[in-house]
Amino acid sequence: MVCEQGTCLWEAPEQSGERPTGRSGHSLNIVGRRAIVFGGCTEQDDKPTILNEAYCIELSSNEYKWLKLDPEDRSIPPPRWRHTGNTISDTELFVFGGIGEKCRLNDSFILDLEPETPIWSDVSSNGIPPSPRSYHTASLCNKRIYVFGGYGGHGERRQHFNDMHIFDIETRTWLGEENGISVEREGGIKTEGSLPSPRCNHTTNVIEKTFLIVTGGRDSNQYFDDTHIFCTATFTWTQIRNLANPTAPTRLCSHLAEGVQ
């Protein structure tokens, strides 16, 4: 979509180069003046195939030329889909979790695009990461990434989550008691207030550079129409339904929500 002088129009610009194959469950992030597509699930020889390739398209010109990245062999993430990706600088992309070829994942990687040859770094061992999961959200707020909810678990265990985890960008570490933050289970931080029900396929958006707003989602039995706000300064949840605000328009999951200021 292109917006100019108050008018928004959908456009399908001409593209060239080595375009990504059709896929779902991938991530798409704007890193500097480039859009980066990573991972996802596609179909090859009539079979689903999970990917770990990365493509970029330059946005600084009107050429829209795709390029398949060829990073160094070290620490390339295993194939995955339904993961999350966050831009953490003008040259770096953070990837967490997702569904792998045989199990759900809780590893984390950073792609550095500044070198001529991009470099992946495995930062999984820094601190206590969340349990393996997919269909979660990861939100960047004040140099920290907040991972909330999702579906997964270690080994054969499967459950929906409502825990909150924090990855600090400056120290490249999952925060916990060693950083002066109280935790409840498996590294999830201790929170106060009206905690949302466990869920996946929800959305989380940053508002006013301090709050996270969680809307909708589902568990094994129902779809949600509730909305919750998490304060990153006090680690406190507030449910909007208890205030003078309406619920979401309908029970929904796998939707899109964006904060516009």
PDB file of C-alpha atoms in Angstrom:
ATOM      1  CA  MET A   1       0.000   0.000   0.000  1.00  0.00           C
ATOM      2  CA  VAL A   2       1.264   3.481  -0.884  1.00  0.00           C
ATOM      3  CA  CYS A   3      -0.021   6.518   1.042  1.00  0.00           C
ATOM      4  CA  GLU A   4       0.518  10.025  -0.293  1.00  0.00           C
ATOM      5  CA  GLN A   5      -1.147  13.245   0.832  1.00  0.00           C
ATOM      6  CA  GLY A   6      -3.888  11.439   2.732  1.00  0.00           C
ATOM      7  CA  THR A   7      -4.704   8.988  -0.063  1.00  0.00           C
ATOM      8  CA  CYS A   8      -3.919   5.287   0.316  1.00  0.00           C
ATOM      9  CA  LEU A   9      -3.773   3.039  -2.725  1.00  0.00           C
ATOM     10  CA  TRP A  10      -2.906  -0.620  -3.165  1.00  0.00           C
ATOM     11  CA  GLU A  11      -0.237  -1.199  -5.804  1.00  0.00           C
ATOM     12  CA  ALA A  12       1.450  -4.304  -7.185  1.00  0.00           C
ATOM     13  CA  PRO A  13       4.799  -2.948  -8.412  1.00  0.00           C
ATOM     14  CA  GLU A  14       6.823  -4.806 -10.999  1.00  0.00           C
ATOM     15  CA  GLN A  15       9.471  -6.988  -9.397  1.00  0.00           C
ATOM     16  CA  SER A  16      12.631  -8.608 -10.691  1.00  0.00           C
ATOM     17  CA  GLY A  17      15.459 -10.764  -9.427  1.00  0.00           C
ATOM     18  CA  GLU A  18      15.286 -14.069  -7.545  1.00  0.00           C
ATOM     19  CA  ARG A  19      11.848 -13.920  -5.969  1.00  0.00           C
ATOM     20  CA  PRO A  20      10.859 -16.102  -2.988  1.00  0.00           C
ATOM     21  CA  THR A  21       8.649 -19.079  -3.704  1.00  0.00           C
ATOM     22  CA  GLY A  22       5.061 -19.008  -2.490  1.00  0.00           C
ATOM     23  CA  ARG A  23       4.910 -19.676   1.256  1.00  0.00           C
ATOM     24  CA  SER A  24       3.045 -19.095   4.493  1.00  0.00           C
ATOM     25  CA  GLY A  25       4.046 -18.723   8.130  1.00  0.00           C
ATOM     26  CA  HIS A  26       7.137 -16.694   7.178  1.00  0.00           C
ATOM     27  CA  SER A  27       8.309 -13.394   8.629  1.00  0.00           C
ATOM     28  CA  LEU A  28       8.611 -10.096   6.770  1.00  0.00           C
ATOM     29  CA  ASN A  29      10.527  -7.211   8.338  1.00  0.00           C
ATOM     30  CA  ILE A  30      11.770  -3.821   7.196  1.00  0.00           C
ATOM     31  CA  VAL A  31      15.469  -3.564   8.100  1.00  0.00           C
ATOM     32  CA  GLY A  32      16.876  -0.204   7.103  1.00  0.00           C
ATOM     33  CA  ARG A  33      15.819   0.292   3.481  1.00  0.00           C
ATOM     34  CA  ARG A  34      15.339  -3.412   2.810  1.00  0.00           C
ATOM     35  CA  ALA A  35      12.478  -5.845   3.345  1.00  0.00           C
ATOM     36  CA  ILE A  36      13.645  -9.253   4.621  1.00  0.00           C
ATOM     37  CA  VAL A  37      11.625 -12.439   4.129  1.00  0.00           C
ATOM     38  CA  PHE A  38      12.746 -15.402   6.242  1.00  0.00           C
ATOM     39  CA  GLY A  39      11.563 -18.984   6.591  1.00  0.00           C
ATOM     40  CA  GLY A  40       8.023 -20.225   6.071  1.00  0.00           C
ATOM     41  CA  CYS A  41       6.386 -23.351   4.712  1.00  0.00           C
ATOM     42  CA  THR A  42       5.955 -24.096   1.005  1.00  0.00           C
ATOM     43  CA  GLU A  43       5.115 -27.072  -1.193  1.00  0.00           C
ATOM     44  CA  GLN A  44       7.747 -29.023  -3.087  1.00  0.00           C
ATOM     45  CA  ASP A  45       6.978 -32.237  -4.974  1.00  0.00           C
ATOM     46  CA  ASP A  46       3.454 -32.170  -3.520  1.00  0.00           C
ATOM     47  CA  LYS A  47       4.857 -32.229   0.021  1.00  0.00           C
ATOM     48  CA  PRO A  48       5.045 -29.445   2.616  1.00  0.00           C
ATOM     49  CA  THR A  49       8.591 -28.157   3.012  1.00  0.00           C
ATOM     50  CA  ILE A  50       9.820 -25.904   5.816  1.00  0.00           C
ATOM     51  CA  LEU A  51      12.394 -23.282   4.837  1.00  0.00           C
ATOM     52  CA  ASN A  52      15.294 -21.368   6.393  1.00  0.00           C
ATOM     53  CA  GLU A  53      16.250 -19.197   3.440  1.00  0.00           C
ATOM     54  CA  ALA A  54      16.270 -15.405   3.557  1.00  0.00           C
ATOM     55  CA  TYR A  55      15.471 -12.966   0.747  1.00  0.00           C
ATOM     56  CA  CYS A  56      15.709  -9.193   0.616  1.00  0.00           C
ATOM     57  CA  ILE A  57      14.234  -6.553  -1.643  1.00  0.00           C
ATOM     58  CA  GLU A  58      15.638  -3.029  -1.842  1.00  0.00           C
ATOM     59  CA  LEU A  59      13.135  -0.292  -1.068  1.00  0.00           C
ATOM     60  CA  SER A  60      15.400   2.690  -1.749  1.00  0.00           C
ATOM     61  CA  SER A  61      14.575   2.726  -5.455  1.00  0.00           C
ATOM     62  CA  ASN A  62      11.637   1.902  -7.705  1.00  0.00           C
ATOM     63  CA  GLU A  63      13.277  -1.218  -9.142  1.00  0.00           C
ATOM     64  CA  TYR A  64      12.069  -3.662  -6.435  1.00  0.00           C
ATOM     65  CA  LYS A  65      14.705  -6.289  -7.176  1.00  0.00           C
ATOM     66  CA  TRP A  66      14.753  -9.445  -5.054  1.00  0.00           C
ATOM     67  CA  LEU A  67      17.998 -11.042  -3.898  1.00  0.00           C
ATOM     68  CA  LYS A  68      18.448 -14.371  -2.134  1.00  0.00           C
ATOM     69  CA  LEU A  69      20.873 -13.841   0.738  1.00  0.00           C
ATOM     70  CA  ASP A  70      23.895 -16.106   1.009  1.00  0.00           C
ATOM     71  CA  PRO A  71      25.006 -15.786   4.653  1.00  0.00           C
ATOM     72  CA  GLU A  72      28.019 -17.460   6.206  1.00  0.00           C
ATOM     73  CA  ASP A  73      27.443 -21.135   6.963  1.00  0.00           C
ATOM     74  CA  ARG A  74      27.930 -20.759  10.701  1.00  0.00           C
ATOM     75  CA  SER A  75      24.846 -20.573  12.921  1.00  0.00           C
ATOM     76  CA  ILE A  76      22.247 -20.520  10.134  1.00  0.00           C
ATOM     77  CA  PRO A  77      18.865 -21.140  11.851  1.00  0.00           C
ATOM     78  CA  PRO A  78      17.174 -24.483  11.228  1.00  0.00           C
ATOM     79  CA  PRO A  79      14.115 -24.375   8.934  1.00  0.00           C
ATOM     80  CA  ARG A  80      10.976 -22.986  10.587  1.00  0.00           C
ATOM     81  CA  TRP A  81       7.610 -21.359  10.135  1.00  0.00           C
ATOM     82  CA  ARG A  82       5.100 -19.608  12.419  1.00  0.00           C
ATOM     83  CA  HIS A  83       8.087 -17.942  14.124  1.00  0.00           C
ATOM     84  CA  THR A  84       8.507 -14.233  14.852  1.00  0.00           C
ATOM     85  CA  GLY A  85      10.950 -11.698  13.448  1.00  0.00           C
ATOM     86  CA  ASN A  86      11.815  -8.263  14.856  1.00  0.00           C
ATOM     87  CA  THR A  87      13.954  -5.483  13.447  1.00  0.00           C
ATOM     88  CA  ILE A  88      16.340  -4.463  16.233  1.00  0.00           C
ATOM     89  CA  SER A  89      18.552  -1.989  14.333  1.00  0.00           C
ATOM     90  CA  ASP A  90      19.054  -0.592  10.839  1.00  0.00           C
ATOM     91  CA  THR A  91      21.073  -3.706   9.981  1.00  0.00           C
ATOM     92  CA  GLU A  92      19.857  -6.483  12.305  1.00  0.00           C
ATOM     93  CA  LEU A  93      16.942  -8.920  12.461  1.00  0.00           C
ATOM     94  CA  PHE A  94      15.996 -11.011  15.519  1.00  0.00           C
ATOM     95  CA  VAL A  95      14.227 -14.376  14.985  1.00  0.00           C
ATOM     96  CA  PHE A  96      12.666 -16.520  17.703  1.00  0.00           C
ATOM     97  CA  GLY A  97      10.861 -19.864  17.900  1.00  0.00           C
ATOM     98  CA  GLY A  98       8.431 -21.364  15.421  1.00  0.00           C
ATOM     99  CA  ILE A  99       7.674 -24.836  14.126  1.00  0.00           C
ATOM    100  CA  GLY A 100      10.639 -26.868  12.913  1.00  0.00           C
ATOM    101  CA  GLU A 101      10.812 -30.008  10.823  1.00  0.00           C
ATOM    102  CA  LYS A 102      10.220 -32.306  13.821  1.00  0.00           C
ATOM    103  CA  CYS A 103       9.365 -30.101  16.784  1.00  0.00           C
ATOM    104  CA  ARG A 104       8.574 -26.601  17.976  1.00  0.00           C
ATOM    105  CA  LEU A 105      11.547 -24.378  18.655  1.00  0.00           C
ATOM    106  CA  ASN A 106      12.707 -21.926  21.314  1.00  0.00           C
ATOM    107  CA  ASP A 107      16.020 -20.867  19.821  1.00  0.00           C
ATOM    108  CA  SER A 108      16.868 -17.284  18.899  1.00  0.00           C
ATOM    109  CA  PHE A 109      19.104 -15.845  16.194  1.00  0.00           C
ATOM    110  CA  ILE A 110      20.259 -12.438  14.991  1.00  0.00           C
ATOM    111  CA  LEU A 111      20.937 -11.750  11.313  1.00  0.00           C
ATOM    112  CA  ASP A 112      23.516  -9.004  10.758  1.00  0.00           C
ATOM    113  CA  LEU A 113      23.191  -7.430   7.310  1.00  0.00           C
ATOM    114  CA  GLU A 114      25.994  -4.888   7.701  1.00  0.00           C
ATOM    115  CA  PRO A 115      28.874  -7.110   6.462  1.00  0.00           C
ATOM    116  CA  GLU A 116      29.126  -7.743   2.732  1.00  0.00           C
ATOM    117  CA  THR A 117      28.300 -11.366   3.548  1.00  0.00           C
ATOM    118  CA  PRO A 118      25.407 -11.460   6.066  1.00  0.00           C
ATOM    119  CA  ILE A 119      26.070 -13.293   9.340  1.00  0.00           C
ATOM    120  CA  TRP A 120      23.671 -15.258  11.563  1.00  0.00           C
ATOM    121  CA  SER A 121      24.481 -15.427  15.298  1.00  0.00           C
ATOM    122  CA  ASP A 122      22.910 -17.939  17.699  1.00  0.00           C
ATOM    123  CA  VAL A 123      21.964 -16.144  20.940  1.00  0.00           C
ATOM    124  CA  SER A 124      19.800 -18.961  22.331  1.00  0.00           C
ATOM    125  CA  SER A 125      22.044 -19.750  25.294  1.00  0.00           C
ATOM    126  CA  ASN A 126      22.014 -16.245  26.758  1.00  0.00           C
ATOM    127  CA  GLY A 127      19.637 -16.512  29.724  1.00  0.00           C
ATOM    128  CA  ILE A 128      16.572 -18.760  30.048  1.00  0.00           C
ATOM    129  CA  PRO A 129      14.485 -18.672  26.845  1.00  0.00           C
ATOM    130  CA  PRO A 130      10.727 -19.264  26.659  1.00  0.00           C
ATOM    131  CA  SER A 131       9.408 -22.783  26.177  1.00  0.00           C
ATOM    132  CA  PRO A 132       9.316 -23.959  22.542  1.00  0.00           C
ATOM    133  CA  ARG A 133       6.348 -22.334  20.832  1.00  0.00           C
ATOM    134  CA  SER A 134       4.743 -20.961  17.708  1.00  0.00           C
ATOM    135  CA  TYR A 135       1.778 -18.670  16.989  1.00  0.00           C
ATOM    136  CA  HIS A 136       3.119 -16.320  19.686  1.00  0.00           C
ATOM    137  CA  THR A 137       3.819 -12.599  19.401  1.00  0.00           C
ATOM    138  CA  ALA A 138       7.111 -10.755  19.849  1.00  0.00           C
ATOM    139  CA  SER A 139       6.966  -6.983  20.286  1.00  0.00           C
ATOM    140  CA  LEU A 140       9.851  -4.496  20.336  1.00  0.00           C
ATOM    141  CA  CYS A 141       9.513  -1.813  23.004  1.00  0.00           C
ATOM    142  CA  ASN A 142      12.359   0.343  24.350  1.00  0.00           C
ATOM    143  CA  LYS A 143      15.196  -1.937  23.258  1.00  0.00           C
ATOM    144  CA  ARG A 144      13.485  -5.016  24.657  1.00  0.00           C
ATOM    145  CA  ILE A 145      11.508  -7.741  22.894  1.00  0.00           C
ATOM    146  CA  TYR A 146       8.433  -8.991  24.741  1.00  0.00           C
ATOM    147  CA  VAL A 147       7.335 -12.529  23.797  1.00  0.00           C
ATOM    148  CA  PHE A 148       3.781 -13.360  24.854  1.00  0.00           C
ATOM    149  CA  GLY A 149       1.570 -16.431  24.527  1.00  0.00           C
ATOM    150  CA  GLY A 150       1.669 -19.003  21.784  1.00  0.00           C
ATOM    151  CA  TYR A 151       1.244 -22.757  21.536  1.00  0.00           C
ATOM    152  CA  GLY A 152       3.827 -25.480  22.116  1.00  0.00           C
ATOM    153  CA  GLY A 153       5.885 -27.029  24.896  1.00  0.00           C
ATOM    154  CA  HIS A 154       8.912 -29.221  25.524  1.00  0.00           C
ATOM    155  CA  GLY A 155       8.939 -32.726  24.079  1.00  0.00           C
ATOM    156  CA  GLU A 156       5.464 -34.172  23.549  1.00  0.00           C
ATOM    157  CA  ARG A 157       3.797 -31.625  25.829  1.00  0.00           C
ATOM    158  CA  ARG A 158       1.366 -29.235  24.124  1.00  0.00           C
ATOM    159  CA  GLN A 159      -0.303 -26.256  25.728  1.00  0.00           C
ATOM    160  CA  HIS A 160      -1.358 -22.664  25.168  1.00  0.00           C
ATOM    161  CA  PHE A 161       0.700 -20.047  26.982  1.00  0.00           C
ATOM    162  CA  ASN A 162      -0.009 -16.733  28.679  1.00  0.00           C
ATOM    163  CA  ASP A 163       3.487 -16.071  30.008  1.00  0.00           C
ATOM    164  CA  MET A 164       5.609 -13.025  29.192  1.00  0.00           C
ATOM    165  CA  HIS A 165       9.334 -13.186  28.416  1.00  0.00           C
ATOM    166  CA  ILE A 166      11.811 -10.378  27.779  1.00  0.00           C
ATOM    167  CA  PHE A 167      14.850 -10.392  25.503  1.00  0.00           C
ATOM    168  CA  ASP A 168      17.188  -7.441  26.075  1.00  0.00           C
ATOM    169  CA  ILE A 169      18.684  -6.212  22.818  1.00  0.00           C
ATOM    170  CA  GLU A 170      21.696  -4.426  24.314  1.00  0.00           C
ATOM    171  CA  THR A 171      22.914  -7.421  26.350  1.00  0.00           C
ATOM    172  CA  ARG A 172      21.530 -10.040  23.918  1.00  0.00           C
ATOM    173  CA  THR A 173      20.078 -11.911  26.903  1.00  0.00           C
ATOM    174  CA  TRP A 174      16.749 -13.338  28.048  1.00  0.00           C
ATOM    175  CA  LEU A 175      16.119 -11.455  31.290  1.00  0.00           C
ATOM    176  CA  GLY A 176      15.454 -13.151  34.619  1.00  0.00           C
ATOM    177  CA  GLU A 177      16.424 -13.199  38.269  1.00  0.00           C
ATOM    178  CA  GLU A 178      20.086 -12.591  37.476  1.00  0.00           C
ATOM    179  CA  ASN A 179      18.955  -9.247  36.063  1.00  0.00           C
ATOM    180  CA  GLY A 180      16.831  -8.355  39.075  1.00  0.00           C
ATOM    181  CA  ILE A 181      13.533  -9.474  37.489  1.00  0.00           C
ATOM    182  CA  SER A 182      11.279 -11.913  39.343  1.00  0.00           C
ATOM    183  CA  VAL A 183      10.252 -14.962  37.323  1.00  0.00           C
ATOM    184  CA  GLU A 184       7.435 -17.473  37.766  1.00  0.00           C
ATOM    185  CA  ARG A 185       8.171 -20.449  35.530  1.00  0.00           C
ATOM    186  CA  GLU A 186      10.655 -21.322  32.837  1.00  0.00           C
ATOM    187  CA  GLY A 187      11.903 -17.742  32.744  1.00  0.00           C
ATOM    188  CA  GLY A 188       8.504 -16.063  32.393  1.00  0.00           C
ATOM    189  CA  ILE A 189       8.473 -12.791  34.311  1.00  0.00           C
ATOM    190  CA  LYS A 190       6.221 -12.287  37.322  1.00  0.00           C
ATOM    191  CA  THR A 191       3.318  -9.984  36.450  1.00  0.00           C
ATOM    192  CA  GLU A 192       0.471  -8.337  38.332  1.00  0.00           C
ATOM    193  CA  GLY A 193      -3.146  -7.555  37.461  1.00  0.00           C
ATOM    194  CA  SER A 194      -5.720  -9.328  35.297  1.00  0.00           C
ATOM    195  CA  LEU A 195      -3.669 -11.837  33.299  1.00  0.00           C
ATOM    196  CA  PRO A 196      -5.069 -12.819  29.850  1.00  0.00           C
ATOM    197  CA  SER A 197      -6.160 -16.407  29.325  1.00  0.00           C
ATOM    198  CA  PRO A 198      -3.600 -18.668  27.602  1.00  0.00           C
ATOM    199  CA  ARG A 199      -3.856 -18.164  23.831  1.00  0.00           C
ATOM    200  CA  CYS A 200      -2.252 -18.209  20.415  1.00  0.00           C
ATOM    201  CA  ASN A 201      -2.972 -16.486  17.077  1.00  0.00           C
ATOM    202  CA  HIS A 202      -3.521 -13.171  18.882  1.00  0.00           C
ATOM    203  CA  THR A 203      -1.998  -9.777  18.109  1.00  0.00           C
ATOM    204  CA  THR A 204       0.178  -7.562  20.292  1.00  0.00           C
ATOM    205  CA  ASN A 205       0.908  -3.914  19.509  1.00  0.00           C
ATOM    206  CA  VAL A 206       3.038  -1.250  21.175  1.00  0.00           C
ATOM    207  CA  ILE A 207       1.289   1.977  22.165  1.00  0.00           C
ATOM    208  CA  GLU A 208       2.844   5.139  23.613  1.00  0.00           C
ATOM    209  CA  LYS A 209       6.249   3.407  23.779  1.00  0.00           C
ATOM    210  CA  THR A 210       5.286   1.830  27.111  1.00  0.00           C
ATOM    211  CA  PHE A 211       2.211  -0.365  26.741  1.00  0.00           C
ATOM    212  CA  LEU A 212       1.460  -3.584  24.886  1.00  0.00           C
ATOM    213  CA  ILE A 213      -2.123  -4.163  23.781  1.00  0.00           C
ATOM    214  CA  VAL A 214      -3.149  -7.809  23.261  1.00  0.00           C
ATOM    215  CA  THR A 215      -6.304  -8.534  21.267  1.00  0.00           C
ATOM    216  CA  GLY A 216      -8.160 -11.732  20.391  1.00  0.00           C
ATOM    217  CA  GLY A 217      -6.607 -15.105  19.669  1.00  0.00           C
ATOM    218  CA  ARG A 218      -7.790 -18.612  20.466  1.00  0.00           C
ATOM    219  CA  ASP A 219      -7.209 -21.699  22.542  1.00  0.00           C
ATOM    220  CA  SER A 220      -8.379 -25.268  21.927  1.00  0.00           C
ATOM    221  CA  ASN A 221     -11.996 -24.462  22.789  1.00  0.00           C
ATOM    222  CA  GLN A 222     -12.775 -20.879  21.868  1.00  0.00           C
ATOM    223  CA  TYR A 223     -11.955 -17.684  20.058  1.00  0.00           C
ATOM    224  CA  PHE A 224     -11.416 -14.522  22.118  1.00  0.00           C
ATOM    225  CA  ASP A 225     -12.872 -11.021  21.792  1.00  0.00           C
ATOM    226  CA  ASP A 226     -11.105  -9.553  24.823  1.00  0.00           C
ATOM    227  CA  THR A 227      -8.418  -6.867  24.945  1.00  0.00           C
ATOM    228  CA  HIS A 228      -5.671  -6.530  27.549  1.00  0.00           C
ATOM    229  CA  ILE A 229      -2.997  -3.890  28.151  1.00  0.00           C
ATOM    230  CA  PHE A 230       0.421  -4.709  29.614  1.00  0.00           C
ATOM    231  CA  CYS A 231       2.529  -1.935  31.150  1.00  0.00           C
ATOM    232  CA  THR A 232       6.222  -2.570  30.508  1.00  0.00           C
ATOM    233  CA  ALA A 233       7.191  -0.159  33.298  1.00  0.00           C
ATOM    234  CA  THR A 234       5.273  -1.929  36.079  1.00  0.00           C
ATOM    235  CA  PHE A 235       4.721  -5.421  34.578  1.00  0.00           C
ATOM    236  CA  THR A 236       0.988  -5.010  35.219  1.00  0.00           C
ATOM    237  CA  TRP A 237      -1.954  -6.271  33.150  1.00  0.00           C
ATOM    238  CA  THR A 238      -5.245  -4.399  32.766  1.00  0.00           C
ATOM    239  CA  GLN A 239      -8.295  -5.822  30.969  1.00  0.00           C
ATOM    240  CA  ILE A 240     -10.044  -3.154  28.914  1.00  0.00           C
ATOM    241  CA  ARG A 241     -13.412  -4.907  29.301  1.00  0.00           C
ATOM    242  CA  ASN A 242     -13.427  -3.715  32.915  1.00  0.00           C
ATOM    243  CA  LEU A 243     -13.209  -0.112  31.710  1.00  0.00           C
ATOM    244  CA  ALA A 244     -15.656   1.991  29.697  1.00  0.00           C
ATOM    245  CA  ASN A 245     -14.604   0.450  26.406  1.00  0.00           C
ATOM    246  CA  PRO A 246     -16.341  -2.066  24.128  1.00  0.00           C
ATOM    247  CA  THR A 247     -15.017  -5.516  23.386  1.00  0.00           C
ATOM    248  CA  ALA A 248     -13.483  -6.363  20.035  1.00  0.00           C
ATOM    249  CA  PRO A 249     -15.945  -6.269  17.098  1.00  0.00           C
ATOM    250  CA  THR A 250     -16.102 -10.066  17.062  1.00  0.00           C
ATOM    251  CA  ARG A 251     -14.263 -13.106  18.348  1.00  0.00           C
ATOM    252  CA  LEU A 252     -11.216 -13.349  16.129  1.00  0.00           C
ATOM    253  CA  CYS A 253      -7.796 -14.895  15.644  1.00  0.00           C
ATOM    254  CA  SER A 254      -5.060 -14.864  12.998  1.00  0.00           C
ATOM    255  CA  HIS A 255      -5.994 -11.252  12.316  1.00  0.00           C
ATOM    256  CA  LEU A 256      -3.795  -8.228  11.667  1.00  0.00           C
ATOM    257  CA  ALA A 257      -3.530  -5.212  13.971  1.00  0.00           C
ATOM    258  CA  GLU A 258      -1.140  -2.279  13.697  1.00  0.00           C
ATOM    259  CA  GLY A 259      -0.633   0.777  15.861  1.00  0.00           C
ATOM    260  CA  VAL A 260      -0.635   4.050  13.910  1.00  0.00           C
ATOM    261  CA  GLN A 261       0.464   7.243  15.628  1.00  0.00           C
TER     262      GLN A 261
END
